mmCIF file of C-alpha atoms in Angstrom:
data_model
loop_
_atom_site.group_PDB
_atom_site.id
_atom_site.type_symbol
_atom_site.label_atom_id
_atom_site.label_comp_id
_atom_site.label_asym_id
_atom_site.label_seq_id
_atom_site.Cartn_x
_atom_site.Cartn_y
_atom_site.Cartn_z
ATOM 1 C CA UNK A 250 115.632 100.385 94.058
ATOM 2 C CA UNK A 251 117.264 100.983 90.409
ATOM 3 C CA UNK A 252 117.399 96.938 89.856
ATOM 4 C CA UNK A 253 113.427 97.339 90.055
ATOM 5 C CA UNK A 254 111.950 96.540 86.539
ATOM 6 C CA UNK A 255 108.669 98.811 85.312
ATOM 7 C CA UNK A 256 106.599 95.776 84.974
ATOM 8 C CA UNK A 257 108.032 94.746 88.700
ATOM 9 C CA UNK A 258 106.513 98.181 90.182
ATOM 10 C CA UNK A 259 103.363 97.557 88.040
ATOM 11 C CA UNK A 260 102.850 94.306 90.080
ATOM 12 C CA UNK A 261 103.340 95.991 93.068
ATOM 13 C CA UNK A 262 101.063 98.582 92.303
ATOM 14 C CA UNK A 263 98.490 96.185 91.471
ATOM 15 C CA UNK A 264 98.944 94.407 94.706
ATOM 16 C CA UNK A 265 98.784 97.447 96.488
ATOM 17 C CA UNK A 266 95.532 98.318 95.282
ATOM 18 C CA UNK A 267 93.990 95.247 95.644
ATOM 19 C CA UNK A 268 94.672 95.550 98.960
ATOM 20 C CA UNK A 269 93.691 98.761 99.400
ATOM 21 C CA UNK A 270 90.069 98.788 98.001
ATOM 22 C CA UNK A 271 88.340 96.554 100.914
ATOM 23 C CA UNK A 272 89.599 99.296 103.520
ATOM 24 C CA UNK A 273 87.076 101.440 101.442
ATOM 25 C CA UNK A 274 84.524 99.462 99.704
ATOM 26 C CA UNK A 275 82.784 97.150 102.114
ATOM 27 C CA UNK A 276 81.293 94.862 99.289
ATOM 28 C CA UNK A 277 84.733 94.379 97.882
ATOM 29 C CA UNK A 278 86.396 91.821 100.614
ATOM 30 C CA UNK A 279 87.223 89.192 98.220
ATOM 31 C CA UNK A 280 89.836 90.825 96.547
ATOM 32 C CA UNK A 281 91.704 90.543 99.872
ATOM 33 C CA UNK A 282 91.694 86.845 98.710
ATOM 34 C CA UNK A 283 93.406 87.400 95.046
ATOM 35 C CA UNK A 284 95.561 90.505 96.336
ATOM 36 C CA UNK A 285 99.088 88.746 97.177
ATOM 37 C CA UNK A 286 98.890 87.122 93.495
ATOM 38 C CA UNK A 287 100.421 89.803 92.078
ATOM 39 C CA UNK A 288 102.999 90.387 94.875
ATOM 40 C CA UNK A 289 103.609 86.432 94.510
ATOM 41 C CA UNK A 290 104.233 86.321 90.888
ATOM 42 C CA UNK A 291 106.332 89.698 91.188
ATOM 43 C CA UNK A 292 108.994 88.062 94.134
ATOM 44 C CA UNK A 293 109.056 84.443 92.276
ATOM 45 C CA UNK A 294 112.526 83.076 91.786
ATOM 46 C CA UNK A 295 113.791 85.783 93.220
ATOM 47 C CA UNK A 296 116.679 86.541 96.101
ATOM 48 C CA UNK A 297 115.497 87.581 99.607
ATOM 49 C CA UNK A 298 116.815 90.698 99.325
ATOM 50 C CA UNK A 299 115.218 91.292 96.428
ATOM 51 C CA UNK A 300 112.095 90.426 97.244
ATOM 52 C CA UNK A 301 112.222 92.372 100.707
ATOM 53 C CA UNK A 302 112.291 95.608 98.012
ATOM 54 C CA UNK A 303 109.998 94.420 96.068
ATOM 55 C CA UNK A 304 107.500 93.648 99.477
ATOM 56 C CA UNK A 305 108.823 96.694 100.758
ATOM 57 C CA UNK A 306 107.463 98.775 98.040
ATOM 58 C CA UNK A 307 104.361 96.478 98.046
ATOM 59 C CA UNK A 308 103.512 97.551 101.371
ATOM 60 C CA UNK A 309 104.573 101.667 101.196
ATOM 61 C CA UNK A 310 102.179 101.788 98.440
ATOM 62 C CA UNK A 311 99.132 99.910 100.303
ATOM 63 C CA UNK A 312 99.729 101.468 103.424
ATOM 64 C CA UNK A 313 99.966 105.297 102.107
ATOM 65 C CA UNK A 314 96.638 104.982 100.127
ATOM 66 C CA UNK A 315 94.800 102.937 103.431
ATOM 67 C CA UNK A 316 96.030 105.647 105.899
ATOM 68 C CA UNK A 317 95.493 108.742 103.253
ATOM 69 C CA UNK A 318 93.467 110.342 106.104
ATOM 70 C CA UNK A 319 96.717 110.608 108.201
ATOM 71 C CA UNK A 320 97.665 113.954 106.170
ATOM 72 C CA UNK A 321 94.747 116.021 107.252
ATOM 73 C CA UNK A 322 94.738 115.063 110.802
ATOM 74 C CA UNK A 323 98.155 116.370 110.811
ATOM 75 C CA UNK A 324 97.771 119.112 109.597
ATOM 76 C CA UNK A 325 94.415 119.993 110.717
ATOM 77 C CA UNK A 326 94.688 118.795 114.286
ATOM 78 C CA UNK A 327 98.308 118.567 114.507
ATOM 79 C CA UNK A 328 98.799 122.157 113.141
ATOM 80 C CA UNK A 329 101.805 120.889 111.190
ATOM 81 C CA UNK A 330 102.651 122.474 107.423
ATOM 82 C CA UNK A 331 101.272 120.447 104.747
ATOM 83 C CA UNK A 332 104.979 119.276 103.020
ATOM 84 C CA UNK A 333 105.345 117.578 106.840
ATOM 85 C CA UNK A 334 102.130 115.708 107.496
ATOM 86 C CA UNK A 335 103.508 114.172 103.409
ATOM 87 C CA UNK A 336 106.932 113.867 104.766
ATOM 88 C CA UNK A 337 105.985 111.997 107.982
ATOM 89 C CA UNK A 338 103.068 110.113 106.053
ATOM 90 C CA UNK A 339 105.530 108.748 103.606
ATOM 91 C CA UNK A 340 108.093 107.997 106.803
ATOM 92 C CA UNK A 341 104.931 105.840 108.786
ATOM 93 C CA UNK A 342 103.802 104.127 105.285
ATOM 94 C CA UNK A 343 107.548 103.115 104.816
ATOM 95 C CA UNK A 344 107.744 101.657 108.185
ATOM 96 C CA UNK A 345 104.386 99.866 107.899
ATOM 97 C CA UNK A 346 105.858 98.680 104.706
ATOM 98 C CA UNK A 347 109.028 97.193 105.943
ATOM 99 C CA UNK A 348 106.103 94.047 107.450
ATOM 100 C CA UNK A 349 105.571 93.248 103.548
ATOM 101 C CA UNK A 350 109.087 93.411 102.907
ATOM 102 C CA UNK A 351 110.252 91.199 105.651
ATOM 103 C CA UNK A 352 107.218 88.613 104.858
ATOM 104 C CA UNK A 353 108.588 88.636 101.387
ATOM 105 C CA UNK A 354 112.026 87.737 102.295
ATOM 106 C CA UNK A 355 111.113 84.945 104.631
ATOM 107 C CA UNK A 356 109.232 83.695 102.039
ATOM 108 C CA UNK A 357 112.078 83.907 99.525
ATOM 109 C CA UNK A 358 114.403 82.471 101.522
ATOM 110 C CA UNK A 359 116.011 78.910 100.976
ATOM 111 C CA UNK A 360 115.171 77.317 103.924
ATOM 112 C CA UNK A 361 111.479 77.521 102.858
ATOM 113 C CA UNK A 362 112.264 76.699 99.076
ATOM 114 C CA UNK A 363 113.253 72.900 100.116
ATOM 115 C CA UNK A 364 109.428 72.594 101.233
ATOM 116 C CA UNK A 365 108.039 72.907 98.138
ATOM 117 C CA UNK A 366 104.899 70.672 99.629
ATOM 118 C CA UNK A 367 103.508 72.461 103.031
ATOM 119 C CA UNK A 368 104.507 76.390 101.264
ATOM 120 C CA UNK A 369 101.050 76.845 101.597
ATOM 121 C CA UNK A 370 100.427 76.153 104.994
ATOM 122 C CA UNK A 371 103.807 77.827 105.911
ATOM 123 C CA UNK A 372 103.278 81.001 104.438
ATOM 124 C CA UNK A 373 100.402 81.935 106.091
ATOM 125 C CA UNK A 374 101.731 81.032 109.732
ATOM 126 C CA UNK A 375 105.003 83.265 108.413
ATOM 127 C CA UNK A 376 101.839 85.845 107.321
ATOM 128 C CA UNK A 377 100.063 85.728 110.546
ATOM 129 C CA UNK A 378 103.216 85.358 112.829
ATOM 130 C CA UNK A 379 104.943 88.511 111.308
ATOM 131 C CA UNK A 380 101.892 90.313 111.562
ATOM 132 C CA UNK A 381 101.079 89.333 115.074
ATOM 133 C CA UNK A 382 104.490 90.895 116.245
ATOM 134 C CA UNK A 383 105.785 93.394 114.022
ATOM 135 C CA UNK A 384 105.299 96.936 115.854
ATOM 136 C CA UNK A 385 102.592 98.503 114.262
ATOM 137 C CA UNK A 386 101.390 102.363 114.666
ATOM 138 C CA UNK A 387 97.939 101.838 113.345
ATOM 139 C CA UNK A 388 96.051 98.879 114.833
ATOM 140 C CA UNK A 389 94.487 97.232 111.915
ATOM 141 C CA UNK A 390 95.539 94.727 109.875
ATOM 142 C CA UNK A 391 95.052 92.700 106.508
ATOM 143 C CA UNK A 392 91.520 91.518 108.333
ATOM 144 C CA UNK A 393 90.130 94.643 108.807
ATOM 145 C CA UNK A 394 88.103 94.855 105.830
ATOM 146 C CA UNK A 395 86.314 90.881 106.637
ATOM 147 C CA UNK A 396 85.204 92.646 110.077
ATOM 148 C CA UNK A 397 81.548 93.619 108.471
ATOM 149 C CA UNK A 398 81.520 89.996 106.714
ATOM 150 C CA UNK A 399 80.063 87.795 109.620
ATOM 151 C CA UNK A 400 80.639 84.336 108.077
ATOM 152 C CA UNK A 401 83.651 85.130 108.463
ATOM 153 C CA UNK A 402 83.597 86.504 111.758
ATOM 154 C CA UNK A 403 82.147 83.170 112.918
ATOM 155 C CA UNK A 404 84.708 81.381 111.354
ATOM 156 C CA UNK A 405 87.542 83.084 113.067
ATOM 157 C CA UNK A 406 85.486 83.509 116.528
ATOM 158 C CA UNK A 407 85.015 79.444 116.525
ATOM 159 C CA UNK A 408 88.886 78.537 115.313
ATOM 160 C CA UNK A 409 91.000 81.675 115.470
ATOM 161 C CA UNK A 410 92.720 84.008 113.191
#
C-alpha cells in the first residue's frame, strides 16, 4: 500500500463515505448515485493491480463505518475483549472489501479498455454480477439504502435489479 498517494486515499475516503451515509440517513439515497465518482476518477489510467488496492481500500473503509455496530455485539453479546471485536471487525471489513477491489480490477483491466463505447453498460453487469456472487457475511448490499425509496422499488420489482 506504500505506492498509494495522499490525495489517492482522500478519494477513497470520499467514496467511502458517500457510500456510507444512505445506510444511515434515509433522505440521503442519491448520493449512492454520485458515490463511485470518486473511486472512478481515483483508479483511472491505472493497472489492475493497482486499482484492486485502491478498490480494496475503497471498500474496507465503507464497509467498517456501515457495519460499526458489529463491535458492540461482539463484545456485548459475544463476550469477546474489546481489542478483538476491532481486530475481527477490521478482518470482516477487509474481506467485504476485497468485492470493491476485485470490481476495480475487472474494470481496469484491458480487455474492457478496447470497449471504450458499451463501458457503461458493462460495468454495471461486472457491478451487479460480482456482487450477486461474491460470498458475503452480511446480507445487504449497495441497494440497501433505495429499499425505503418506492419508485424505486417499483422500478426494480417490474424489470429487476
Amino acid at each position: 500500500m506504500r505506492d498509494i498517494k495522499t490525495k489517492q486515499i482522500l478519494l477513497c475516503i470520499a467514496s467511502a463515505f458517500l457510500l456510507s451515509i444512505p445506510f444511515f440517513l434515509d433522505l440521503a439515497w442519491p448520493l449512492l448515485f454520485i458515490s463511485f465518482i470518486p473511486l472512478f476518477i481515483n483508479i483511472d489510467h491505472l493497472s489492475s493491480k493497482k486499482a484492486f488496492k485502491i478498490g480494496t481500500l475503497t471498500g474496507t473503509i465503507a464497509y467498517f463505518i456501515t457495519t460499526y455496530w458489529l463491535v458492540g455485539t461482539l463484545t456485548r453479546f459475544g463476550g469477546f475483549p474489546l481489542i478483538i471485536g476491532i481486530v475481527f471487525h477490521l478482518i470482516i471489513s477487509i474481506y467485504s472489501g476485497l468485492l470493491f477491489g476485485l470490481f476495480c480490477s475487472l474494470i481496469t483491466s484491458d480487455l474492457l479498455k478496447k470497449f471504450r463505447l458499451i463501458n457503461t453498460l458493462i460495468i454495471g453487469i461486472i457491478w451487479v454480477a460480482i456482487e450477486y456472487h461474491y460470498p458475503l457475511l452480511f446480507p445487504f448490499s449497495i441497494a440497501s439504502p433505495l429499499a425505503n425509496y418506492y419508485p424505486i422499488i417499483q422500478i426494480s420489482d417490474l424489470f429487476g435489479v
